[in-house]
Amino acid sequence: MRDTALMQMALGLTPPWTVIGSDFDAEAGRIDIQIDFPAGSRFACPSCGAAGCPPHDTERKSWRHLNFFQHQAYLSARVPRVRCDKCGIRTISVPWSRPDSGFTLLFEAMVMTMVSAMPVKAVARMIGEHDTRLWRVVHHYVDAARARLDASDVTRVAIDETAAQRGHNYITLCVDIDQSRVLFATEGRDASTIAAFADDLAAHGGDPEAISEVCIDMSAAFIKGVGEKLPKAAITFDKFHAVRIVNDAVDLVRRAEQKRESLLRGTRYIWLRNPDNLSERQRETLDELPTRHLKTGRAYQIRLAFQDLYRQPTEAAVAYLRKWYFWATHSRLDPMIEAARTIKRHWDGILRWFDSKIANGLIEGINSLVQAAKAKARGYRSMRNLKAMIYLLAGKLDLRLPA
Ligand SMILES: [Zn+2]
């Protein structure tokens, strides 16, 4: 078998495309495979599909292909523009590449696999391509897959914000709770992010009015956005955010008290943790403190009691929260009274958890994927890149990579 015939088969080329030769440059570590078509070949019109269009002229192009052993491999060919009776002059697309990609489909599939596993910058270094070219590939496949996204059966959504790398930029993530996938990621964390989500949902066959449950933090912007754009959704306030508000009050009490009470020095992290999560040393310190006589100790007990709300049976929840509220508001600890009032203002959404049992912690797996996406998009400060990486890793997209 001649080497061109072998390459022809390995590349899976079909007529009229034929391997006509190859060059190996040992010094450059590069192999070039020339592809051509015989005189008299006819092609289908890329616009209307009409068969038998004759070439009008050609343009020489080349594409990076999968390495040949350790050597970079390139395909090159004359790509014809054909003359179609109906459409006029049109450049045909070759079967091994997308128009204007500069990579073969198989090379792109390899790139997509690699960028799912390591930072784009690292992949770029490894394969000797500039990362902007790789990002172009990522955007193509992610955009195409998102265009096919079917959101028609989405009814329960968790919405949360996350800081983009560096600076004060935020990204709002809208997660399909039942399929555990990021449906939508957008810059910012104001009410308009929910409007953008509702539009995107509708554009993918979903119905904003079909969203029956939403889990959000207590930000006024999200509450407003959900009220306006997801009008049938019952709001559950994320329990981790609710606990954090009470926890922050404990820290404020501790900070104020520590100015007069030297016993509290170095105890900050003890009060922020749960008893079960304390180290042995922290535990000993806590046991030695006159907890009952410290304002911080009382605040800590109130916080633990708030957490216990979520362990109550549903029928006991309202009475429990009322009792807690009474206790917190009579604690004579200003930050705690303030926190209790915040809870009071969000009463229904906090108790809604007992019906919906949804929390943003349910999407913990997604959070770690989003953190991974941030790491993989690092070094390339563009929200667009970060969003694409979030979709790629956490969107459960059907990428339809060439096999
Ligand atoms: Zn045509």
PDB file of N, CA, C and O in Angstrom, residues 174-201:
ATOM      1  N   CYS A 174     -28.417  30.553  37.229  1.00  0.00           N
ATOM      2  CA  CYS A 174     -29.763  30.007  37.370  1.00  0.00           C
ATOM      3  C   CYS A 174     -29.676  28.513  37.082  1.00  0.00           C
ATOM      4  O   CYS A 174     -29.278  28.097  35.993  1.00  0.00           O
ATOM      5  N   VAL A 175     -30.050  27.735  38.087  1.00  0.00           N
ATOM      6  CA  VAL A 175     -29.829  26.295  38.034  1.00  0.00           C
ATOM      7  C   VAL A 175     -31.160  25.541  38.011  1.00  0.00           C
ATOM      8  O   VAL A 175     -32.065  25.840  38.787  1.00  0.00           O
ATOM      9  N   ASP A 176     -31.252  24.620  37.112  1.00  0.00           N
ATOM     10  CA  ASP A 176     -32.386  23.702  37.047  1.00  0.00           C
ATOM     11  C   ASP A 176     -32.171  22.664  38.162  1.00  0.00           C
ATOM     12  O   ASP A 176     -31.271  21.826  38.064  1.00  0.00           O
ATOM     13  N   ILE A 177     -32.977  22.761  39.204  1.00  0.00           N
ATOM     14  CA  ILE A 177     -32.751  21.914  40.387  1.00  0.00           C
ATOM     15  C   ILE A 177     -32.930  20.432  40.039  1.00  0.00           C
ATOM     16  O   ILE A 177     -32.159  19.581  40.473  1.00  0.00           O
ATOM     17  N   ASP A 178     -33.938  20.130  39.241  1.00  0.00           N
ATOM     18  CA  ASP A 178     -34.248  18.723  39.007  1.00  0.00           C
ATOM     19  C   ASP A 178     -33.230  18.028  38.119  1.00  0.00           C
ATOM     20  O   ASP A 178     -32.992  16.837  38.261  1.00  0.00           O
ATOM     21  N   GLN A 179     -32.633  18.772  37.214  1.00  0.00           N
ATOM     22  CA  GLN A 179     -31.612  18.141  36.373  1.00  0.00           C
ATOM     23  C   GLN A 179     -30.202  18.542  36.780  1.00  0.00           C
ATOM     24  O   GLN A 179     -29.236  18.145  36.117  1.00  0.00           O
ATOM     25  N   SER A 180     -30.141  19.348  37.844  1.00  0.00           N
ATOM     26  CA  SER A 180     -28.833  19.700  38.383  1.00  0.00           C
ATOM     27  C   SER A 180     -27.876  20.211  37.296  1.00  0.00           C
ATOM     28  O   SER A 180     -26.787  19.690  37.090  1.00  0.00           O
ATOM     29  N   ARG A 181     -28.332  21.251  36.616  1.00  0.00           N
ATOM     30  CA  ARG A 181     -27.505  21.831  35.548  1.00  0.00           C
ATOM     31  C   ARG A 181     -27.667  23.347  35.551  1.00  0.00           C
ATOM     32  O   ARG A 181     -28.745  23.854  35.883  1.00  0.00           O
ATOM     33  N   VAL A 182     -26.606  24.047  35.179  1.00  0.00           N
ATOM     34  CA  VAL A 182     -26.700  25.498  35.032  1.00  0.00           C
ATOM     35  C   VAL A 182     -27.452  25.780  33.730  1.00  0.00           C
ATOM     36  O   VAL A 182     -27.019  25.393  32.655  1.00  0.00           O
ATOM     37  N   LEU A 183     -28.598  26.447  33.858  1.00  0.00           N
ATOM     38  CA  LEU A 183     -29.381  26.790  32.675  1.00  0.00           C
ATOM     39  C   LEU A 183     -28.907  28.092  32.074  1.00  0.00           C
ATOM     40  O   LEU A 183     -28.919  28.282  30.873  1.00  0.00           O
ATOM     41  N   PHE A 184     -28.509  29.005  32.976  1.00  0.00           N
ATOM     42  CA  PHE A 184     -28.243  30.366  32.513  1.00  0.00           C
ATOM     43  C   PHE A 184     -27.242  31.025  33.436  1.00  0.00           C
ATOM     44  O   PHE A 184     -27.344  30.901  34.655  1.00  0.00           O
ATOM     45  N   ALA A 185     -26.278  31.691  32.853  1.00  0.00           N
ATOM     46  CA  ALA A 185     -25.296  32.451  33.626  1.00  0.00           C
ATOM     47  C   ALA A 185     -25.203  33.838  33.022  1.00  0.00           C
ATOM     48  O   ALA A 185     -25.127  33.975  31.805  1.00  0.00           O
ATOM     49  N   THR A 186     -25.246  34.848  33.880  1.00  0.00           N
ATOM     50  CA  THR A 186     -25.199  36.206  33.344  1.00  0.00           C
ATOM     51  C   THR A 186     -24.484  37.127  34.312  1.00  0.00           C
ATOM     52  O   THR A 186     -24.442  36.876  35.514  1.00  0.00           O
ATOM     53  N   GLU A 187     -23.931  38.202  33.769  1.00  0.00           N
ATOM     54  CA  GLU A 187     -23.203  39.151  34.606  1.00  0.00           C
ATOM     55  C   GLU A 187     -24.161  39.907  35.511  1.00  0.00           C
ATOM     56  O   GLU A 187     -25.303  40.139  35.161  1.00  0.00           O
ATOM     57  N   GLY A 188     -23.635  40.319  36.678  1.00  0.00           N
ATOM     58  CA  GLY A 188     -24.409  41.152  37.590  1.00  0.00           C
ATOM     59  C   GLY A 188     -25.204  40.344  38.586  1.00  0.00           C
ATOM     60  O   GLY A 188     -25.165  39.102  38.584  1.00  0.00           O
ATOM     61  N   ARG A 189     -25.882  41.060  39.477  1.00  0.00           N
ATOM     62  CA  ARG A 189     -26.723  40.387  40.469  1.00  0.00           C
ATOM     63  C   ARG A 189     -27.914  41.268  40.824  1.00  0.00           C
ATOM     64  O   ARG A 189     -28.388  41.297  41.954  1.00  0.00           O
ATOM     65  N   ASP A 190     -28.376  42.037  39.857  1.00  0.00           N
ATOM     66  CA  ASP A 190     -29.543  42.878  40.114  1.00  0.00           C
ATOM     67  C   ASP A 190     -30.791  42.219  39.536  1.00  0.00           C
ATOM     68  O   ASP A 190     -30.739  41.103  39.002  1.00  0.00           O
ATOM     69  N   ALA A 191     -31.917  42.914  39.657  1.00  0.00           N
ATOM     70  CA  ALA A 191     -33.191  42.323  39.234  1.00  0.00           C
ATOM     71  C   ALA A 191     -33.187  41.990  37.741  1.00  0.00           C
ATOM     72  O   ALA A 191     -33.872  41.062  37.309  1.00  0.00           O
ATOM     73  N   SER A 192     -32.407  42.736  36.965  1.00  0.00           N
ATOM     74  CA  SER A 192     -32.419  42.512  35.516  1.00  0.00           C
ATOM     75  C   SER A 192     -31.857  41.132  35.152  1.00  0.00           C
ATOM     76  O   SER A 192     -32.138  40.615  34.072  1.00  0.00           O
ATOM     77  N   THR A 193     -31.068  40.536  36.057  1.00  0.00           N
ATOM     78  CA  THR A 193     -30.542  39.204  35.750  1.00  0.00           C
ATOM     79  C   THR A 193     -31.686  38.189  35.694  1.00  0.00           C
ATOM     80  O   THR A 193     -31.649  37.253  34.902  1.00  0.00           O
ATOM     81  N   ILE A 194     -32.709  38.396  36.526  1.00  0.00           N
ATOM     82  CA  ILE A 194     -33.848  37.474  36.520  1.00  0.00           C
ATOM     83  C   ILE A 194     -34.669  37.679  35.244  1.00  0.00           C
ATOM     84  O   ILE A 194     -35.169  36.724  34.648  1.00  0.00           O
ATOM     85  N   ALA A 195     -34.769  38.943  34.821  1.00  0.00           N
ATOM     86  CA  ALA A 195     -35.478  39.222  33.567  1.00  0.00           C
ATOM     87  C   ALA A 195     -34.756  38.549  32.404  1.00  0.00           C
ATOM     88  O   ALA A 195     -35.392  37.943  31.532  1.00  0.00           O
ATOM     89  N   ALA A 196     -33.438  38.644  32.403  1.00  0.00           N
ATOM     90  CA  ALA A 196     -32.660  38.017  31.327  1.00  0.00           C
ATOM     91  C   ALA A 196     -32.836  36.501  31.355  1.00  0.00           C
ATOM     92  O   ALA A 196     -32.938  35.857  30.307  1.00  0.00           O
ATOM     93  N   PHE A 197     -32.901  35.936  32.560  1.00  0.00           N
ATOM     94  CA  PHE A 197     -33.121  34.491  32.680  1.00  0.00           C
ATOM     95  C   PHE A 197     -34.489  34.101  32.119  1.00  0.00           C
ATOM     96  O   PHE A 197     -34.607  33.122  31.367  1.00  0.00           O
ATOM     97  N   ALA A 198     -35.512  34.872  32.471  1.00  0.00           N
ATOM     98  CA  ALA A 198     -36.865  34.556  31.986  1.00  0.00           C
ATOM     99  C   ALA A 198     -36.903  34.584  30.456  1.00  0.00           C
ATOM    100  O   ALA A 198     -37.503  33.709  29.819  1.00  0.00           O
ATOM    101  N   ASP A 199     -36.225  35.557  29.868  1.00  0.00           N
ATOM    102  CA  ASP A 199     -36.167  35.639  28.398  1.00  0.00           C
ATOM    103  C   ASP A 199     -35.443  34.434  27.810  1.00  0.00           C
ATOM    104  O   ASP A 199     -35.883  33.849  26.820  1.00  0.00           O
ATOM    105  N   ASP A 200     -34.325  34.092  28.438  1.00  0.00           N
ATOM    106  CA  ASP A 200     -33.529  32.973  27.934  1.00  0.00           C
ATOM    107  C   ASP A 200     -34.306  31.665  28.056  1.00  0.00           C
ATOM    108  O   ASP A 200     -34.273  30.812  27.173  1.00  0.00           O
ATOM    109  N   LEU A 201     -35.023  31.532  29.153  1.00  0.00           N
ATOM    110  CA  LEU A 201     -35.847  30.338  29.379  1.00  0.00           C
ATOM    111  C   LEU A 201     -36.889  30.201  28.260  1.00  0.00           C
ATOM    112  O   LEU A 201     -37.054  29.133  27.661  1.00  0.00           O
TER     113      LEU A 201
END
